[in-house]
Structures are given as structure tokens and as C-alpha cells.
PDB file of C-alpha atoms in Angstrom:
ATOM      1  CA  MET A  84      23.254 -12.467 -13.629  1.00 75.00           C
ATOM      2  CA  ASN A  85      21.842  -9.015 -15.119  1.00 87.00           C
ATOM      3  CA  GLU A  86      19.471  -7.508 -12.953  1.00 89.00           C
ATOM      4  CA  ARG A  87      17.957  -5.344 -14.910  1.00 90.00           C
ATOM      5  CA  LEU A  88      17.775  -8.283 -18.062  1.00 93.00           C
ATOM      6  CA  PHE A  89      16.186 -10.298 -15.150  1.00 90.00           C
ATOM      7  CA  ARG A  90      13.599  -7.965 -14.106  1.00 87.00           C
ATOM      8  CA  GLN A  91      13.017  -6.787 -18.355  1.00 90.00           C
ATOM      9  CA  ALA A  92      12.512 -10.769 -19.085  1.00 92.00           C
ATOM     10  CA  MET A  93      10.192 -10.706 -15.597  1.00 87.00           C
ATOM     11  CA  GLY A  94       7.908  -7.722 -17.111  1.00 89.00           C
ATOM     12  CA  LYS A  95       7.107  -9.886 -20.101  1.00 90.00           C
ATOM     13  CA  PHE A  96       4.510 -12.021 -17.864  1.00 89.00           C
ATOM     14  CA  ALA A  97       1.864 -10.702 -17.914  1.00 91.00           C
ATOM     15  CA  THR A  98       0.067 -10.100 -14.276  1.00 93.00           C
ATOM     16  CA  GLY A  99      -3.270  -9.124 -12.609  1.00 93.00           C
ATOM     17  CA  VAL A 100      -2.439  -6.908 -10.151  1.00 95.00           C
ATOM     18  CA  THR A 101      -3.547  -7.141  -6.591  1.00 97.00           C
ATOM     19  CA  VAL A 102      -3.804  -5.138  -3.177  1.00 98.00           C
ATOM     20  CA  VAL A 103      -2.323  -6.992  -0.068  1.00 98.00           C
ATOM     21  CA  ALA A 104      -3.858  -6.102   2.520  1.00 98.00           C
ATOM     22  CA  THR A 105      -3.286  -6.911   6.680  1.00 98.00           C
ATOM     23  CA  GLU A 106      -4.322  -5.434  10.195  1.00 97.00           C
ATOM     24  CA  VAL A 107      -2.015  -4.708  12.810  1.00 97.00           C
ATOM     25  CA  ASP A 108      -3.068  -2.962  16.394  1.00 96.00           C
ATOM     26  CA  ARG A 109      -6.881  -1.609  14.360  1.00 94.00           C
ATOM     27  CA  LYS A 110      -5.094   0.115  11.611  1.00 95.00           C
ATOM     28  CA  VAL A 111      -4.929  -1.345   8.372  1.00 96.00           C
ATOM     29  CA  HIS A 112      -2.041  -1.308   5.823  1.00 96.00           C
ATOM     30  CA  GLY A 113      -1.464  -2.741   2.499  1.00 96.00           C
ATOM     31  CA  MET A 114       0.341  -3.090  -0.698  1.00 97.00           C
ATOM     32  CA  THR A 115       0.367  -3.330  -4.033  1.00 96.00           C
ATOM     33  CA  ALA A 116       1.396  -6.813  -5.499  1.00 95.00           C
ATOM     34  CA  ASN A 117       1.540  -8.832  -8.456  1.00 89.00           C
ATOM     35  CA  ALA A 118       3.248 -11.387  -7.282  1.00 89.00           C
ATOM     36  CA  PHE A 119       0.863 -13.986  -5.971  1.00 92.00           C
ATOM     37  CA  MET A 120      -0.240 -17.575  -7.214  1.00 95.00           C
ATOM     38  CA  SER A 121      -2.834 -20.120  -6.062  1.00 96.00           C
ATOM     39  CA  VAL A 122      -0.422 -23.143  -5.085  1.00 96.00           C
ATOM     40  CA  SER A 123      -3.228 -26.025  -4.268  1.00 96.00           C
ATOM     41  CA  LEU A 124      -6.364 -26.699  -4.197  1.00 96.00           C
ATOM     42  CA  ASN A 125      -6.512 -29.156  -1.285  1.00 96.00           C
ATOM     43  CA  PRO A 126      -5.745 -27.806   0.984  1.00 96.00           C
ATOM     44  CA  THR A 127      -6.789 -24.493  -0.415  1.00 97.00           C
ATOM     45  CA  LEU A 128      -3.235 -22.513  -0.029  1.00 98.00           C
ATOM     46  CA  LEU A 129      -1.934 -19.829  -2.399  1.00 98.00           C
ATOM     47  CA  VAL A 130       1.475 -17.356  -1.753  1.00 98.00           C
ATOM     48  CA  VAL A 131       2.102 -13.549  -1.932  1.00 97.00           C
ATOM     49  CA  SER A 132       5.722 -12.552  -1.976  1.00 96.00           C
ATOM     50  CA  ILE A 133       7.403  -9.869   0.040  1.00 97.00           C
ATOM     51  CA  ALA A 134      10.227  -7.855  -0.464  1.00 95.00           C
ATOM     52  CA  GLU A 135      12.661  -7.494   2.478  1.00 96.00           C
ATOM     53  CA  LYS A 136      12.635  -3.883   2.349  1.00 95.00           C
ATOM     54  CA  ALA A 137       8.456  -3.534   2.319  1.00 95.00           C
ATOM     55  CA  GLN A 138       7.010  -2.085   5.489  1.00 94.00           C
ATOM     56  CA  MET A 139       4.912  -4.254   4.893  1.00 97.00           C
ATOM     57  CA  LEU A 140       7.046  -7.364   5.933  1.00 97.00           C
ATOM     58  CA  GLU A 141       6.657  -6.368   9.243  1.00 97.00           C
ATOM     59  CA  TYR A 142       2.919  -6.072   9.399  1.00 98.00           C
ATOM     60  CA  MET A 143       2.392  -9.165   7.985  1.00 97.00           C
ATOM     61  CA  LYS A 144       4.846 -11.036  10.263  1.00 97.00           C
ATOM     62  CA  LYS A 145       2.425  -9.920  12.847  1.00 97.00           C
ATOM     63  CA  SER A 146      -0.537 -10.225  12.028  1.00 98.00           C
ATOM     64  CA  LYS A 147      -0.612 -13.538  11.128  1.00 97.00           C
ATOM     65  CA  GLN A 148      -3.213 -12.960   8.170  1.00 98.00           C
ATOM     66  CA  PHE A 149      -4.150 -11.159   5.081  1.00 98.00           C
ATOM     67  CA  SER A 150      -6.596 -10.519   2.387  1.00 98.00           C
ATOM     68  CA  VAL A 151      -5.618 -10.201  -1.536  1.00 98.00           C
ATOM     69  CA  ASN A 152      -7.837  -8.822  -3.392  1.00 98.00           C
ATOM     70  CA  ILE A 153      -7.701  -8.657  -7.188  1.00 96.00           C
ATOM     71  CA  LEU A 154      -8.255  -5.575  -8.912  1.00 96.00           C
ATOM     72  CA  SER A 155     -10.880  -4.514 -11.604  1.00 94.00           C
ATOM     73  CA  ALA A 156      -9.583  -2.195 -14.789  1.00 93.00           C
ATOM     74  CA  GLU A 157     -11.480   0.490 -12.449  1.00 93.00           C
ATOM     75  CA  GLN A 158      -9.578   0.634  -9.613  1.00 94.00           C
ATOM     76  CA  LYS A 159      -5.669   1.517 -10.947  1.00 94.00           C
ATOM     77  CA  GLU A 160      -5.971   4.472  -8.510  1.00 94.00           C
ATOM     78  CA  LEU A 161      -6.816   2.331  -5.767  1.00 95.00           C
ATOM     79  CA  SER A 162      -3.034  -0.182  -7.367  1.00 95.00           C
ATOM     80  CA  MET A 163      -1.088   3.309  -7.822  1.00 95.00           C
ATOM     81  CA  ILE A 164      -1.884   4.062  -3.926  1.00 95.00           C
ATOM     82  CA  PHE A 165      -0.812   1.074  -2.567  1.00 95.00           C
ATOM     83  CA  ALA A 166       2.157   1.117  -4.674  1.00 93.00           C
ATOM     84  CA  GLY A 167       3.363   4.532  -3.598  1.00 90.00           C
ATOM     85  CA  GLN A 168       3.139   5.859  -7.341  1.00 90.00           C
ATOM     86  CA  LEU A 169       0.241   9.446  -6.177  1.00 86.00           C
ATOM     87  CA  LYS A 170       2.423  10.743  -3.594  1.00 77.00           C
ATOM     88  CA  GLU A 171      -0.867  13.168  -2.143  1.00 78.00           C
ATOM     89  CA  ASN A 172      -2.444  11.463   0.555  1.00 77.00           C
ATOM     90  CA  ARG A 173      -5.655   9.807  -0.023  1.00 83.00           C
ATOM     91  CA  GLU A 174      -8.454   8.017   2.012  1.00 87.00           C
ATOM     92  CA  VAL A 175      -8.739   5.013   1.927  1.00 94.00           C
ATOM     93  CA  SER A 176     -11.912   2.485   2.696  1.00 95.00           C
ATOM     94  CA  PHE A 177     -12.517  -1.248   3.634  1.00 97.00           C
ATOM     95  CA  ASP A 178     -15.106  -3.712   4.369  1.00 97.00           C
ATOM     96  CA  GLN A 179     -14.014  -6.913   6.260  1.00 97.00           C
ATOM     97  CA  LEU A 180     -14.411 -10.475   5.388  1.00 97.00           C
ATOM     98  CA  GLY A 181     -13.749 -13.163   8.150  1.00 96.00           C
ATOM     99  CA  GLY A 182     -12.610 -10.315   9.971  1.00 96.00           C
ATOM    100  CA  VAL A 183      -9.568  -9.074   7.815  1.00 98.00           C
ATOM    101  CA  PRO A 184      -9.640  -5.626   5.700  1.00 98.00           C
ATOM    102  CA  VAL A 185     -10.974  -6.682   2.397  1.00 98.00           C
ATOM    103  CA  LEU A 186     -11.176  -3.558  -0.918  1.00 97.00           C
ATOM    104  CA  PRO A 187     -14.697  -2.984  -2.049  1.00 96.00           C
ATOM    105  CA  GLY A 188     -15.432  -3.613  -5.667  1.00 93.00           C
ATOM    106  CA  ALA A 189     -12.318  -5.957  -6.145  1.00 96.00           C
ATOM    107  CA  ILE A 190     -13.379  -8.595  -8.403  1.00 96.00           C
ATOM    108  CA  ALA A 191     -12.367 -11.211  -5.587  1.00 97.00           C
ATOM    109  CA  GLN A 192     -11.684 -11.282  -2.501  1.00 98.00           C
ATOM    110  CA  VAL A 193      -9.283 -14.728  -0.941  1.00 98.00           C
ATOM    111  CA  VAL A 194      -8.595 -14.055   3.634  1.00 98.00           C
ATOM    112  CA  CYS A 195      -6.276 -16.249   4.324  1.00 98.00           C
ATOM    113  CA  GLU A 196      -3.886 -17.444   8.032  1.00 98.00           C
ATOM    114  CA  VAL A 197      -0.602 -17.259   7.028  1.00 98.00           C
ATOM    115  CA  SER A 198       0.356 -21.570   7.447  1.00 98.00           C
ATOM    116  CA  ALA A 199       4.034 -20.193   6.353  1.00 98.00           C
ATOM    117  CA  ALA A 200       6.936 -17.896   5.411  1.00 97.00           C
ATOM    118  CA  HIS A 201      10.017 -19.102   3.785  1.00 97.00           C
ATOM    119  CA  VAL A 202      12.192 -16.173   3.245  1.00 97.00           C
ATOM    120  CA  GLU A 203      14.132 -16.180  -0.586  1.00 95.00           C
ATOM    121  CA  GLY A 204      16.729 -14.049  -1.631  1.00 94.00           C
ATOM    122  CA  ASP A 205      15.627 -10.236  -0.656  1.00 95.00           C
ATOM    123  CA  HIS A 206      12.209 -11.597  -0.408  1.00 96.00           C
ATOM    124  CA  THR A 207       9.001 -13.430   2.190  1.00 97.00           C
ATOM    125  CA  LEU A 208       7.620 -16.127   0.474  1.00 97.00           C
ATOM    126  CA  PHE A 209       4.392 -15.911   3.201  1.00 98.00           C
ATOM    127  CA  ILE A 210       1.911 -19.308   2.702  1.00 98.00           C
ATOM    128  CA  GLY A 211      -1.606 -18.173   2.770  1.00 98.00           C
ATOM    129  CA  LYS A 212      -4.525 -20.812   4.332  1.00 98.00           C
ATOM    130  CA  VAL A 213      -7.493 -19.349   2.527  1.00 98.00           C
ATOM    131  CA  LYS A 214     -10.117 -18.618   5.013  1.00 98.00           C
ATOM    132  CA  GLU A 215     -12.719 -16.978   2.756  1.00 98.00           C
ATOM    133  CA  ILE A 216     -13.737 -15.787  -0.437  1.00 98.00           C
ATOM    134  CA  GLN A 217     -16.167 -13.444  -1.946  1.00 97.00           C
ATOM    135  CA  VAL A 218     -16.392 -13.314  -5.967  1.00 96.00           C
ATOM    136  CA  ASN A 219     -17.722 -10.624  -7.666  1.00 91.00           C
ATOM    137  CA  GLU A 220     -18.371 -11.283 -11.123  1.00 81.00           C
ATOM    138  CA  HIS A 221     -19.910  -8.138 -11.856  1.00 77.00           C
ATOM    139  CA  ARG A 222     -16.748  -5.931 -11.604  1.00 73.00           C
ATOM    140  CA  GLY A 223     -15.773  -6.051 -15.149  1.00 83.00           C
ATOM    141  CA  GLU A 224     -12.870  -6.640 -16.292  1.00 91.00           C
ATOM    142  CA  PRO A 225      -9.288  -7.270 -14.788  1.00 93.00           C
ATOM    143  CA  LEU A 226      -6.756  -4.250 -14.022  1.00 94.00           C
ATOM    144  CA  ILE A 227      -2.984  -6.121 -15.376  1.00 94.00           C
ATOM    145  CA  TYR A 228      -0.223  -5.292 -15.725  1.00 94.00           C
ATOM    146  CA  TYR A 229       3.249  -5.999 -18.668  1.00 92.00           C
ATOM    147  CA  SER A 230       6.368  -4.251 -18.997  1.00 92.00           C
ATOM    148  CA  GLY A 231       6.290  -1.988 -16.533  1.00 90.00           C
ATOM    149  CA  GLN A 232       2.318  -0.583 -17.673  1.00 92.00           C
ATOM    150  CA  TYR A 233      -0.887  -1.481 -16.768  1.00 92.00           C
ATOM    151  CA  ARG A 234      -2.740  -2.397 -19.633  1.00 89.00           C
ATOM    152  CA  SER A 235      -6.662  -3.910 -20.171  1.00 81.00           C
ATOM    153  CA  LEU A 236      -8.245  -6.737 -21.914  1.00 81.00           C
ATOM    154  CA  ALA A 237      -8.646  -6.044 -25.886  1.00 69.00           C
ATOM    155  CA  GLU A 238     -11.818  -8.667 -26.858  1.00 49.00           C
TER     156      GLU A 238
END
């Protein structure tokens, strides 16, 4: 399989943008992710996919809990920070929801405990059992990613 062609094809699927966050030894760690989806309504489960080479992988294994923060269009800079696209060090503040760090201003914050982890190819799929949810309807439009670029919704 041609890896470049596969990446190009997958990039044609428009996604929202999230930051997955966790805390280990009182230090918050986060990464931008669009490999995220709901799995089940009963019980409420979701999955995030973390690359084997990502620093976040070990933090997720240690903490066994995480948040998924669905970003608003105004939070593009946060996405870039946690994707490593901005090299200068920027301080990011977090709130807490159910004892797990969440990003203020996110459209939605979902807190999970890891119920299973499956290694598939060069990623680990973390199944999260949802423990807390906060939806912020007034936060505006979602941040969208399509074909390697940030986008916004059009009416």
C-alpha cells in the first residue's frame, strides 16, 4: 500500500479537531487529535488513536484517564500548540472536570477512564468509558480539518 496515497485519501475526510489531555505526576500533557470517534451509547464509550511514536502514549498508559476537548474555530492556536506546529513555548491553562484536565473554551469536554487499549499497526486505540461531559453551546463553530488544512464551516 502506498502510504502517501493512503494519507491523501484519509485527508479527504473532514474532521473536527480535538485536544486529548491527561495528567501524570501533577503535570498536564496534551496532543491534538482528529482520530477520535464515539463507539457506543450504552455504555457510553469513545475511542482515541495514539501513534506508537507519540510522547502522549506513555502518559495515557500511566494515567488511565483522559479528556477529549472538541475545539472551537477560535481555538486554532491551541490545536497548533498541541500539534507541535508552534515552536515557541506557550503557557496553556487548564480547568478540571471530574479530576481530569480540560481546556476552557472548548465546544465540548468529555472525560473518560481507559477501559481498554488495543495495539493496531503503529497506533494504540484507547477505549474510554465516559465519566463526565460538559457541552458549551455558546462557544461558536467547530474547528475543522480537511486535506491538510484548518477550515471553517460555511453557511
